[in-house]
Coordinates of N, CA and C in Angstrom, one line a residue:
Chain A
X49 N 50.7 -75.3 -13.0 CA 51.7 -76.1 -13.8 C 53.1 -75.6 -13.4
X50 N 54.2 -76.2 -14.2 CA 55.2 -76.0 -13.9 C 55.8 -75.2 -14.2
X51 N 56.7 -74.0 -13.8 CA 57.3 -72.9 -14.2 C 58.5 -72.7 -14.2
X52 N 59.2 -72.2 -15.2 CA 60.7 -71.9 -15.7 C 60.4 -70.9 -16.1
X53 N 61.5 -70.5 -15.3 CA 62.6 -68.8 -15.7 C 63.2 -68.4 -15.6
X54 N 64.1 -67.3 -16.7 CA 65.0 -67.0 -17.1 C 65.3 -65.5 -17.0
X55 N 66.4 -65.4 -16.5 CA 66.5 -64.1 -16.4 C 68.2 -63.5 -17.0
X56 N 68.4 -62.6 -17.7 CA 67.9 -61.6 -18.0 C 66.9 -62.3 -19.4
X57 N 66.0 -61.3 -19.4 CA 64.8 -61.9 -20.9 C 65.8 -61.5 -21.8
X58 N 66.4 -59.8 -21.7 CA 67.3 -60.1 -23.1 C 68.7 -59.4 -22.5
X59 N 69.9 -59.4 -23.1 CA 71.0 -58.7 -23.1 C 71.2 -58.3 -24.0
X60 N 72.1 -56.7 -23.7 CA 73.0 -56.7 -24.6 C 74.6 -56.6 -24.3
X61 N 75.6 -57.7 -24.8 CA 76.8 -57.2 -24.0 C 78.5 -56.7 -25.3
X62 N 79.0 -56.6 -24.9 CA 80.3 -56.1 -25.9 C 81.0 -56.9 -26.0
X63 N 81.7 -57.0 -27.7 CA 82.5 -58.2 -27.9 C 83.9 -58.7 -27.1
X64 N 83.7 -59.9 -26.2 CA 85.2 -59.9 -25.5 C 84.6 -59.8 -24.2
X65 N 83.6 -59.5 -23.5 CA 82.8 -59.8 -23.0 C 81.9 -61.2 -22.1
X66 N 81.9 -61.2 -20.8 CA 80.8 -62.6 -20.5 C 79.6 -62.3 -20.2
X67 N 78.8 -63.1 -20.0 CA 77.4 -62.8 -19.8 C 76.8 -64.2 -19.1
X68 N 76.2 -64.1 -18.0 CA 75.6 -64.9 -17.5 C 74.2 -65.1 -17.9
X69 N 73.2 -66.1 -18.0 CA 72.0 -66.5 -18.4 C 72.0 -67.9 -17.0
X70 N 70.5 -67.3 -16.3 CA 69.8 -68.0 -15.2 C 68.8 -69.0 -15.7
X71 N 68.6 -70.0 -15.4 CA 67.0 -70.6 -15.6 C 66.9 -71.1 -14.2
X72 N 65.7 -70.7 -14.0 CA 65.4 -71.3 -12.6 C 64.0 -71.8 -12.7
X73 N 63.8 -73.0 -12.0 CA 62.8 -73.7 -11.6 C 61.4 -73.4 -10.6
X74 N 60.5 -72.6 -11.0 CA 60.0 -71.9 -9.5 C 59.4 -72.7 -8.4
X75 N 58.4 -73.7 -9.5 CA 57.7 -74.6 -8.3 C 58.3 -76.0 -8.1
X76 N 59.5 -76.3 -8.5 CA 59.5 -77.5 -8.8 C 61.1 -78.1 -8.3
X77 N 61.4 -79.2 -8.0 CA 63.0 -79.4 -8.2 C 63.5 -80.1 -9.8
X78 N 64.0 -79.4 -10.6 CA 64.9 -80.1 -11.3 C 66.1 -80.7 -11.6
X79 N 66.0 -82.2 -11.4 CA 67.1 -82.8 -11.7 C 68.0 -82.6 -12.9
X80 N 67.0 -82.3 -13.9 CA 68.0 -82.1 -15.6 C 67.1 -80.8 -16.3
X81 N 68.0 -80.2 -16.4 CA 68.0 -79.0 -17.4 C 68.6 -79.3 -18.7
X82 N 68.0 -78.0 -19.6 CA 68.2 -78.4 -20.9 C 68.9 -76.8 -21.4
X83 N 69.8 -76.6 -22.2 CA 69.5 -75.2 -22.6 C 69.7 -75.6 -24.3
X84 N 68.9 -74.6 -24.7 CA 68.8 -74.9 -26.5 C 69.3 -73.4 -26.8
X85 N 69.5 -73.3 -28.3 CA 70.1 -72.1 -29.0 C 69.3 -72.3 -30.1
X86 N 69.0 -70.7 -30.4 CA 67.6 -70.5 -31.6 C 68.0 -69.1 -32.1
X87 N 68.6 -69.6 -33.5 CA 69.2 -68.2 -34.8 C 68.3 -68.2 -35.1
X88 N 67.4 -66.8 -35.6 CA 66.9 -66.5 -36.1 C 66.2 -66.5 -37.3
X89 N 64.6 -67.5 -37.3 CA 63.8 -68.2 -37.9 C 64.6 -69.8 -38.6
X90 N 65.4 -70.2 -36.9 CA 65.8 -71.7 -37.1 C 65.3 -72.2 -36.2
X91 N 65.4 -73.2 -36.1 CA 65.1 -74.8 -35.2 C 65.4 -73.8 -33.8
X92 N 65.4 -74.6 -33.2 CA 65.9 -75.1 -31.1 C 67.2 -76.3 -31.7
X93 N 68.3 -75.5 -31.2 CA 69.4 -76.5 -31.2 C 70.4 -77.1 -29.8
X94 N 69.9 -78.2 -29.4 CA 70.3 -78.4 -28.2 C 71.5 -78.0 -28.1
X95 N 72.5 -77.5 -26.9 CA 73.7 -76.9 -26.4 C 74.2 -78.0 -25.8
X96 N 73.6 -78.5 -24.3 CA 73.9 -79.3 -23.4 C 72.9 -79.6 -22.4
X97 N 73.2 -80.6 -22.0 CA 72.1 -81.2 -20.7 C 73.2 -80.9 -19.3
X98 N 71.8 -80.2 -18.5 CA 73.0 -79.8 -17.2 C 72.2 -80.9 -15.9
X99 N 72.7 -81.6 -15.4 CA 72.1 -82.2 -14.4 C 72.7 -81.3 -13.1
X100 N 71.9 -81.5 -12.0 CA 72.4 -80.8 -10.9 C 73.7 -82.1 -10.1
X101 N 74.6 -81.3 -9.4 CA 76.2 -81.7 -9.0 C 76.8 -82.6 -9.9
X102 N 76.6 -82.5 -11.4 CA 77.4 -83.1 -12.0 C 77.8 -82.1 -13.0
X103 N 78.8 -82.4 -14.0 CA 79.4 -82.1 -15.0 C 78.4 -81.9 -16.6
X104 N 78.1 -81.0 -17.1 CA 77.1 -80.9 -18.1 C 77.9 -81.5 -19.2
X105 N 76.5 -82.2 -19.9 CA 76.8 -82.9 -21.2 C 76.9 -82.2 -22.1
X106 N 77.7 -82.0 -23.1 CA 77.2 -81.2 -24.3 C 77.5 -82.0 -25.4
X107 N 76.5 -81.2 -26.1 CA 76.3 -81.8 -27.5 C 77.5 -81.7 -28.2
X108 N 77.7 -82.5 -29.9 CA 79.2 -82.2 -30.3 C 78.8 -81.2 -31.1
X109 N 80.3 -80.4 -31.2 CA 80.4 -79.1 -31.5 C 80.0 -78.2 -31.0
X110 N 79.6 -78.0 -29.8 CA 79.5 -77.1 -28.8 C 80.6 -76.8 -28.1
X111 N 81.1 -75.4 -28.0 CA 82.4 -75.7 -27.2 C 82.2 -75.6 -25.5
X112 N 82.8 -76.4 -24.7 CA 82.0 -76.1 -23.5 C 83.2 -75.0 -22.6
X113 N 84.4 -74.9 -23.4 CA 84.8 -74.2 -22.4 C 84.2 -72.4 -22.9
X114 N 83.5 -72.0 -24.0 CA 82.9 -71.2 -24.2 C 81.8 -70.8 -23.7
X115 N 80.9 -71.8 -23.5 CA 80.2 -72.2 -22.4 C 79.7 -72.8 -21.5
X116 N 80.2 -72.1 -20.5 CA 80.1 -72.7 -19.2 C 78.6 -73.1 -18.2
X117 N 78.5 -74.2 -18.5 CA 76.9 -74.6 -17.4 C 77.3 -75.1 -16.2
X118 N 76.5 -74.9 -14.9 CA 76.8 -74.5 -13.9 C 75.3 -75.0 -13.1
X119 N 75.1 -76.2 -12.6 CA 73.7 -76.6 -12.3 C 73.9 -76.9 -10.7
X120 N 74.1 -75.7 -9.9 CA 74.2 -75.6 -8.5 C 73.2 -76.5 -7.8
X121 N 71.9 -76.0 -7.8 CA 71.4 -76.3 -7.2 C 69.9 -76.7 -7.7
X122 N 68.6 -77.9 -7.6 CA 68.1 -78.5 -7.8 C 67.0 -77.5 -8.3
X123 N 67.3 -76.3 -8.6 CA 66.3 -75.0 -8.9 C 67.2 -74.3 -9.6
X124 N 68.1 -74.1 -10.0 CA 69.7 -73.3 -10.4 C 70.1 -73.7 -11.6
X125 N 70.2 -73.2 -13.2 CA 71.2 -73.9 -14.0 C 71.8 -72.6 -14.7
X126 N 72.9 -72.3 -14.5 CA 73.5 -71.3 -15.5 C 73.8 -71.4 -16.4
X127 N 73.9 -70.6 -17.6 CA 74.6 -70.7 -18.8 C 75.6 -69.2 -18.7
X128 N 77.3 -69.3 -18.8 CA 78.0 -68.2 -19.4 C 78.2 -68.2 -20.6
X129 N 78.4 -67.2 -21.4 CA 78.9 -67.7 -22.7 C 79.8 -66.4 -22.3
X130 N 81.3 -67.0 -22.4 CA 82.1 -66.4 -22.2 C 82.9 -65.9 -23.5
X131 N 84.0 -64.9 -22.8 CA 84.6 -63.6 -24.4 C 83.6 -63.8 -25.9
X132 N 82.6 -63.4 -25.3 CA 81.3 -63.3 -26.4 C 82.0 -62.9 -27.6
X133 N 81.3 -63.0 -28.5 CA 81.6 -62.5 -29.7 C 80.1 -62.4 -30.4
X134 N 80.1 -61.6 -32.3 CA 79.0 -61.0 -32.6 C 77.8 -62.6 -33.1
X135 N 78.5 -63.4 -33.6 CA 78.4 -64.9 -33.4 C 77.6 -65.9 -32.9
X136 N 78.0 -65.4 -31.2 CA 76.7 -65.6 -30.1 C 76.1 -65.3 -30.3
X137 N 75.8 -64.2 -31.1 CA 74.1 -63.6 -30.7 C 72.9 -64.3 -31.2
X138 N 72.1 -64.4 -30.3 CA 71.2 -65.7 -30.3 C 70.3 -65.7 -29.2
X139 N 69.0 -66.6 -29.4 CA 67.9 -66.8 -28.7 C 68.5 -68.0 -27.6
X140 N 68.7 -67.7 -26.3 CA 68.6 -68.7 -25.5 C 67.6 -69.3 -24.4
X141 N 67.7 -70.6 -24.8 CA 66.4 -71.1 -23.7 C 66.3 -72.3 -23.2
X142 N 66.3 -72.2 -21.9 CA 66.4 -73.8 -21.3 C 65.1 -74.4 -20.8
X143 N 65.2 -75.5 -20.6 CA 64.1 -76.3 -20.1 C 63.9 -77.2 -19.0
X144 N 63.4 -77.7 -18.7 CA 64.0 -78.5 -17.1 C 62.9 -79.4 -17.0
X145 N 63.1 -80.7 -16.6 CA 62.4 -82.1 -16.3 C 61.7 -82.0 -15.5
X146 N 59.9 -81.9 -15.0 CA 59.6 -81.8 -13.7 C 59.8 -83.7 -13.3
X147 N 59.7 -84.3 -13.9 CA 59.8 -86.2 -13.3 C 59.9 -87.2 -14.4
X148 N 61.4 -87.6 -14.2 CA 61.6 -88.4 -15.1 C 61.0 -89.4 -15.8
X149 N 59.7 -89.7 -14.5 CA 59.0 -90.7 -15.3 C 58.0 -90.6 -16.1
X150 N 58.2 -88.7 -16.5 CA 57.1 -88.3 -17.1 C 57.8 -87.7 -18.2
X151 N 56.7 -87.3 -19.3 CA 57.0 -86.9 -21.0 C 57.7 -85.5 -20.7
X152 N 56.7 -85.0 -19.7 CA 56.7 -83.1 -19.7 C 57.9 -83.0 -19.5
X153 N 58.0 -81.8 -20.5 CA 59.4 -80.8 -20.6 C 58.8 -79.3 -20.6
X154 N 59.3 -78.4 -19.9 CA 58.9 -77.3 -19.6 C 60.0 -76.5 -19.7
X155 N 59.8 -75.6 -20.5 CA 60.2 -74.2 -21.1 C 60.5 -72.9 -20.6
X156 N 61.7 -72.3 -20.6 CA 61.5 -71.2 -19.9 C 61.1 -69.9 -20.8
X157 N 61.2 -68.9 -20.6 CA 60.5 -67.5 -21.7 C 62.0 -67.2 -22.9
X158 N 62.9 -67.8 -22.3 CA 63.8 -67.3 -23.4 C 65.0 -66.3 -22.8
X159 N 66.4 -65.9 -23.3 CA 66.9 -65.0 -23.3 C 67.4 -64.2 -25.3
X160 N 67.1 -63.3 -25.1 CA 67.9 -63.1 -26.3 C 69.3 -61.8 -26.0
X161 N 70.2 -62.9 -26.6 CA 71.5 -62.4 -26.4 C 71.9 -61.2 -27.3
X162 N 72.5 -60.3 -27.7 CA 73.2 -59.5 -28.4 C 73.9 -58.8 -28.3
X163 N 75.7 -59.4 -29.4 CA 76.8 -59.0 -28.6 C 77.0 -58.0 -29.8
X164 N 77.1 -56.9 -29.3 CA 77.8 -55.6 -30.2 C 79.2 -55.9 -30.6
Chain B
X255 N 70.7 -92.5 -36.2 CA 70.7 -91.1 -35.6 C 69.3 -90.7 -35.4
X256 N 68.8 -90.0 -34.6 CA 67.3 -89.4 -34.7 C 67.4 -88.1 -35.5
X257 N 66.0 -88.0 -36.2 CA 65.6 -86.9 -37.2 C 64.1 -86.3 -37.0
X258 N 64.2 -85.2 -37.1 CA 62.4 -84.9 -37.3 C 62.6 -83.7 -38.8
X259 N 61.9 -84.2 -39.8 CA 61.8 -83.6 -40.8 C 60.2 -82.9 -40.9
X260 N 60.2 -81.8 -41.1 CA 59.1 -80.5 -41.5 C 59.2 -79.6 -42.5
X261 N 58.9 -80.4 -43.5 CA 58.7 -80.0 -45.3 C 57.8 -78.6 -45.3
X262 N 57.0 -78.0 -44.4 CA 56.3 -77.5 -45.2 C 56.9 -75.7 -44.0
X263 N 57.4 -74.7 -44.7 CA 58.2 -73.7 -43.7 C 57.3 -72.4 -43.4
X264 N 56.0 -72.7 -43.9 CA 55.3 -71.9 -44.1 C 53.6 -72.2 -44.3
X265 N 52.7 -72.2 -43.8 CA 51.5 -72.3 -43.8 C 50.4 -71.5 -44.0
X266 N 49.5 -71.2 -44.9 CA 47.9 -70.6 -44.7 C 46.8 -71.2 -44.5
X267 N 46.0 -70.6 -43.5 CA 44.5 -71.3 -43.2 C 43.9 -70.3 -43.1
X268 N 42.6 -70.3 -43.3 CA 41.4 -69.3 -43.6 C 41.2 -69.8 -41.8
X269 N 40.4 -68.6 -41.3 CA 40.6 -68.5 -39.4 C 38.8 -69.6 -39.6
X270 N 38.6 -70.2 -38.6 CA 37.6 -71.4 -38.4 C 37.8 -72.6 -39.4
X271 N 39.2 -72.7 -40.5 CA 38.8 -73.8 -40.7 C 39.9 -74.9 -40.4
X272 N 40.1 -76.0 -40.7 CA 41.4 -77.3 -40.1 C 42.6 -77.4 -40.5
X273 N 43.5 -77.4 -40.0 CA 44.8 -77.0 -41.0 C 46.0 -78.7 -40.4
X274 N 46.5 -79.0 -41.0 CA 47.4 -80.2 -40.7 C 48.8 -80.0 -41.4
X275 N 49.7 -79.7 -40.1 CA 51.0 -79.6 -40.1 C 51.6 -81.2 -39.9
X276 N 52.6 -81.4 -41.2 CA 53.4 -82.3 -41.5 C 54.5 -82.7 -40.5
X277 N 55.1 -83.6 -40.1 CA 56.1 -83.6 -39.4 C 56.1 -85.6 -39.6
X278 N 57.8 -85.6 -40.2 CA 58.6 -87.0 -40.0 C 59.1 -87.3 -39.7
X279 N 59.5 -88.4 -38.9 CA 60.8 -88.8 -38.1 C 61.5 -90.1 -38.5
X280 N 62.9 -90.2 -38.1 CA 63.5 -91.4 -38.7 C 64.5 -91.8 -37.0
X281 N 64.0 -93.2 -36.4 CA 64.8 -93.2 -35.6 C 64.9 -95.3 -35.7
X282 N 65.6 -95.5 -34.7 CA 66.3 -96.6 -34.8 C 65.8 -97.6 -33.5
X283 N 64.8 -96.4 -32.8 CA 64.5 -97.0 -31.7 C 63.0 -97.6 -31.1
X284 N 63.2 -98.2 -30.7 CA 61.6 -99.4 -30.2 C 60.5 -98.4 -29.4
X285 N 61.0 -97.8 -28.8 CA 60.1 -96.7 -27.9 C 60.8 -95.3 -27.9
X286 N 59.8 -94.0 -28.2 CA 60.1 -92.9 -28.4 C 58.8 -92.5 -28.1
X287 N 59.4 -90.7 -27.9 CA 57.8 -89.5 -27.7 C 58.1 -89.0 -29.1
X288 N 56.7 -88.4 -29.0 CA 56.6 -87.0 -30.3 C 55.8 -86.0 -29.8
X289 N 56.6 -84.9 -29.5 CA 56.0 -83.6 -28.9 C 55.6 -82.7 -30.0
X290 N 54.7 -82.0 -30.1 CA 54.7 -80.8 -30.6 C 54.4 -79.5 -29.8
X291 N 55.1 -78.4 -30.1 CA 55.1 -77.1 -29.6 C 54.7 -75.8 -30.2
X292 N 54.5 -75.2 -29.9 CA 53.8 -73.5 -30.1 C 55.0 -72.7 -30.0
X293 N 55.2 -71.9 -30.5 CA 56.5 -70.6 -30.6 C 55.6 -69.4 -31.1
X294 N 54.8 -68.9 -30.7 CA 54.2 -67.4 -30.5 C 55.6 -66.3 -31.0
X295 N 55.5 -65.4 -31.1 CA 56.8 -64.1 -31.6 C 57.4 -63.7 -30.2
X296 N 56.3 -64.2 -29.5 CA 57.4 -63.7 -28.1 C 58.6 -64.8 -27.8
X297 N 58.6 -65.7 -28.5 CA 59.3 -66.8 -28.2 C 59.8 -67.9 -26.7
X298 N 57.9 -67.9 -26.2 CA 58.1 -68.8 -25.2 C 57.5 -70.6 -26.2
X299 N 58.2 -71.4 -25.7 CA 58.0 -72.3 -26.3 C 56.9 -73.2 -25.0
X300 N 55.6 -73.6 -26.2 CA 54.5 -73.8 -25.3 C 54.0 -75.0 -26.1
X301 N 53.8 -76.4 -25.2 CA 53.7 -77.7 -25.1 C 52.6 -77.4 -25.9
X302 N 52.0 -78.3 -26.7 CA 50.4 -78.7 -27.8 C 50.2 -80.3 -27.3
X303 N 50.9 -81.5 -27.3 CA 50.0 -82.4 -27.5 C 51.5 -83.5 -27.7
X304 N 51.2 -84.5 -26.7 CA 52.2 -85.8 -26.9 C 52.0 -87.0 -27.2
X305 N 52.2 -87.7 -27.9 CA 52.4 -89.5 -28.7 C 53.6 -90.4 -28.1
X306 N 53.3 -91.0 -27.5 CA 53.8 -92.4 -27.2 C 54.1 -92.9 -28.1
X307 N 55.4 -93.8 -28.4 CA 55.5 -94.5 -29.7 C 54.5 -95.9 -29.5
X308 N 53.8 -96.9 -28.4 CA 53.0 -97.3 -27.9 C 51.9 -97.2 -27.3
X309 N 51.2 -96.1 -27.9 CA 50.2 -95.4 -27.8 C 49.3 -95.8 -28.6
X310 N 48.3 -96.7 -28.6 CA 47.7 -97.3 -29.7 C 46.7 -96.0 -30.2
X311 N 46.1 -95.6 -29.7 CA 44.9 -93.9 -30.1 C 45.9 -93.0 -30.0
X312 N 45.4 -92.1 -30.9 CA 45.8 -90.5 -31.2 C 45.4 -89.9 -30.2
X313 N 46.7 -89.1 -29.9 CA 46.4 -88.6 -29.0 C 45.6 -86.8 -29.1
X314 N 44.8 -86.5 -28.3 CA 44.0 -85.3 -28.2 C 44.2 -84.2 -27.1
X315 N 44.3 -83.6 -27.3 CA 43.8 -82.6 -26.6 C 43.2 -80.6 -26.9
X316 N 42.0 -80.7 -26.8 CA 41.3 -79.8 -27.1 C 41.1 -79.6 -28.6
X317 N 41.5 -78.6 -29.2 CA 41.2 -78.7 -30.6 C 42.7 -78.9 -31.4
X318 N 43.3 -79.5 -30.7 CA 44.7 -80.3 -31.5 C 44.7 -82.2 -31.6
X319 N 45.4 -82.4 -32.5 CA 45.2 -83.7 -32.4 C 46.5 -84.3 -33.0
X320 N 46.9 -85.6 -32.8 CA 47.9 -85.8 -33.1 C 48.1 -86.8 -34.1
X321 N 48.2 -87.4 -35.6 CA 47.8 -88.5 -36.8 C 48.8 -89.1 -36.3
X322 N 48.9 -89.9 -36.0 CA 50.3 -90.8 -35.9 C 50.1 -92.3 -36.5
X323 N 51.0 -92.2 -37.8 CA 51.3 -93.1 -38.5 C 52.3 -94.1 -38.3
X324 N 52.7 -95.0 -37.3 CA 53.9 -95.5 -36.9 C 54.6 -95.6 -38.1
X325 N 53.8 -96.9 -39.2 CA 54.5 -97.4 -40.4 C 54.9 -96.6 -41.3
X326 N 54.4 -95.4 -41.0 CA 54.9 -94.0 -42.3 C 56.2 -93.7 -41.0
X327 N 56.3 -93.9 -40.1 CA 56.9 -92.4 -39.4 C 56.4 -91.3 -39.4
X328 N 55.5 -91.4 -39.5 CA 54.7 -89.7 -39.6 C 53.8 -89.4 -38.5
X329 N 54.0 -88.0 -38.0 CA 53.0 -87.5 -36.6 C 52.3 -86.0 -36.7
X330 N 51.2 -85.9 -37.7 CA 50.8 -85.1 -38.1 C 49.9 -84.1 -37.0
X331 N 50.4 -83.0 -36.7 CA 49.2 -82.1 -35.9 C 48.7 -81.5 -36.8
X332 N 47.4 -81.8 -36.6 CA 45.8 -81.1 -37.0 C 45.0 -80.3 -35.9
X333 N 44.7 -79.1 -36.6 CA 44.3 -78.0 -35.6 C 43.0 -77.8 -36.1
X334 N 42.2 -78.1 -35.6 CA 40.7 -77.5 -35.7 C 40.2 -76.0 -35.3
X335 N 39.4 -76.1 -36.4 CA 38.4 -74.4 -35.9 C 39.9 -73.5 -35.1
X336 N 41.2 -73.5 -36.9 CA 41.7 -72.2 -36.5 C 41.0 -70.9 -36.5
X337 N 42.0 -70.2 -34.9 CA 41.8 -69.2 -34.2 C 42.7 -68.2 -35.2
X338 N 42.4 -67.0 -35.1 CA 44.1 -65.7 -35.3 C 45.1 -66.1 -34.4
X339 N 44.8 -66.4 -33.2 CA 45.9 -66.7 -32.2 C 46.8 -67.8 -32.4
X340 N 46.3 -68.7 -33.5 CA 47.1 -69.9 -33.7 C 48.3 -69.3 -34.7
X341 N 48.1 -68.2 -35.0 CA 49.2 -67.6 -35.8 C 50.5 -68.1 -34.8
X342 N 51.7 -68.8 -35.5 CA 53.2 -69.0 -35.1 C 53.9 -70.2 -35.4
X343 N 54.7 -70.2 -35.0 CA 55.9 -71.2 -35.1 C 55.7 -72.7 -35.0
X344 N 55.4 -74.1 -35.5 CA 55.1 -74.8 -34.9 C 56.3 -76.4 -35.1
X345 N 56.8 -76.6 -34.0 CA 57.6 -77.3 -33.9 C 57.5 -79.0 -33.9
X346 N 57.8 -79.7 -34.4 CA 57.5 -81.2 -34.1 C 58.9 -81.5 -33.6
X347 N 58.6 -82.4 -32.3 CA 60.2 -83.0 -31.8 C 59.8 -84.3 -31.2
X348 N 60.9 -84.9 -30.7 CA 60.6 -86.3 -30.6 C 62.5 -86.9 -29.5
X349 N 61.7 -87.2 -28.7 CA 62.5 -87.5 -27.4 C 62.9 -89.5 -27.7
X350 N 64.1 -89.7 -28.0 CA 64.4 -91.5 -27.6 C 64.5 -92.2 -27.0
X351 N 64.6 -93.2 -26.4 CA 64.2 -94.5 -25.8 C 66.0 -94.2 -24.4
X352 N 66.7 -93.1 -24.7 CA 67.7 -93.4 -23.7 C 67.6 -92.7 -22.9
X353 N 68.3 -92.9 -21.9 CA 67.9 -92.2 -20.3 C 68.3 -90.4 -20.7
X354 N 68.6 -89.5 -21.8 CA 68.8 -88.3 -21.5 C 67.8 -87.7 -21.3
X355 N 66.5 -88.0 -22.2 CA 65.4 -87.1 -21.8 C 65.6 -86.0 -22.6
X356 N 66.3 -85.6 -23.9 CA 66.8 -84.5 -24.4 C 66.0 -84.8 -25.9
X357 N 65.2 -83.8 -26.0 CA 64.3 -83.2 -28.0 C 65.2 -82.9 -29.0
X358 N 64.8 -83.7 -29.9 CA 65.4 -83.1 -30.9 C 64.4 -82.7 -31.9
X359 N 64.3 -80.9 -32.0 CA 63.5 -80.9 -33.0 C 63.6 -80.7 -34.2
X360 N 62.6 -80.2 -34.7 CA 62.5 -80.1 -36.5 C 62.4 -78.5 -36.6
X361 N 62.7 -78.3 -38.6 CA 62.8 -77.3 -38.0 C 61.8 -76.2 -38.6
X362 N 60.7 -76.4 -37.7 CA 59.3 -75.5 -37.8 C 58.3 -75.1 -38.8
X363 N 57.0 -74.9 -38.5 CA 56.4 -74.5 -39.5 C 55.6 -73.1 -39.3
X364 N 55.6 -72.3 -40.2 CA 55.0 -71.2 -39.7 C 53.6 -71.2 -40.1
X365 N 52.9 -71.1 -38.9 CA 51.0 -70.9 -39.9 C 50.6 -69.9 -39.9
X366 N 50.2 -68.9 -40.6 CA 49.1 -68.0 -40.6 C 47.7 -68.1 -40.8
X367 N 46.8 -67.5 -40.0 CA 45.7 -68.0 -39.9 C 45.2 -66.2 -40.8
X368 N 44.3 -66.5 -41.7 CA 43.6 -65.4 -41.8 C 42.4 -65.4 -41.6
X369 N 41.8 -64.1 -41.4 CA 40.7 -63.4 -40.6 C 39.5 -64.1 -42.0

């Protein structure tokens, strides 16, 4: 089956601080990634949809120049969450499309962030 | 707007017997999915079972199943011959009729299965 992953599984970084978060696609090309945000015993809250060479969508109220998505390449989607703060700290996790013309959405293991 | 509502934030089942987790949606649209997911404590989120909003049969797979009541809005997963391992998180979400391709879910049910 299809595989997503994320690397680092967790951080921890200092307030004022950036941090990059990877999802990568292992067997597959994806066209659209997803990344979600998950506080602690809440929902999956969509962030943004990152398509590859374009501009990511984000949801409202998301700030995007806080964070930054970054969908290089058809295997590639970054998330920064830049001058972190204690706020950020949070479960992140993206997901990626293996074929549009299909239901499946596929999961990566997660990051969990934590800004001191 | 799309919604997935999950009234119930916490669940018990005795381990081998059926347990049916609630989940409602309110949307505006002609064709839509309904996914439900697995959230284990390690927190990888792991696919269970999908509904077509034109899907005339329920859909199955293995010992999950999926009620789907179009005229209620309602897409009930039922778990047979709960396991201990079914202990976790369980999510209902539901994808719209527009080109994003993007879930919106609910927000979870926890089951415990006891021994």
């Amino acid at each position: 089956g299809a595989v997503v992953s994320q690397h680092p599984s967790w951080v921890i970084c200092k307030s004022g601080t950036s941090v990059k978060i990877e999802c990568r696609s292992l067997d597959f090309q994806a066209t659209t990634m997803f990344w979600y945000r998950q506080f602690p015993k809440q929902s999956l809250m969509l962030m943004a949809t990152s398509n590859e060479g374009s501009k990511a969508t984000y949801e409202q109220g998301v700030e995007k120049d806080k964070f930054l998505i970054n969908h290089a390449s058809l295997t590639l989607s970054t998330l920064t969450v830049t001058s972190a703060h204690p706020e950020d700290s949070s479960f992140y996790i993206c997901s990626a499309i293996v074929d549009t013309n299909s239901y499946e959405q596929y999961f990566g293991p997660g990051t969990r962030l934590t800004v001191t | 707007a799309q919604k997935i509502t999950q009234t119930q934030p916490g669940m018990f089942v005795q381990e081998k017997e059926a347990v049916t987790l609630d989940c409602t949606y309110d949307t505006s649209d002609q064709s839509y999915g309904l996914f439900w997911y697995k959230q284990p404590s390690s927190g990888e989120m792991i696919f269970l079972i999908y509904q077509g909003s034109y899907d005339e049969q329920n859909a199955t797979e293995g010992r999950y199943s999926l009620n789907f009541q179009k005229a209620r809005k309602s897409a009930n997963l039922v778990i047979s011959a709960s396991q201990l391992g079914d202990s976790a998180m369980y999510f209902c979400a539901m994808r719209g009729e527009d080109s994003s391709y993007k879930l919106i879910f609910g927000s979870g049910t926890r089951l415990l299965v006891r021994p």
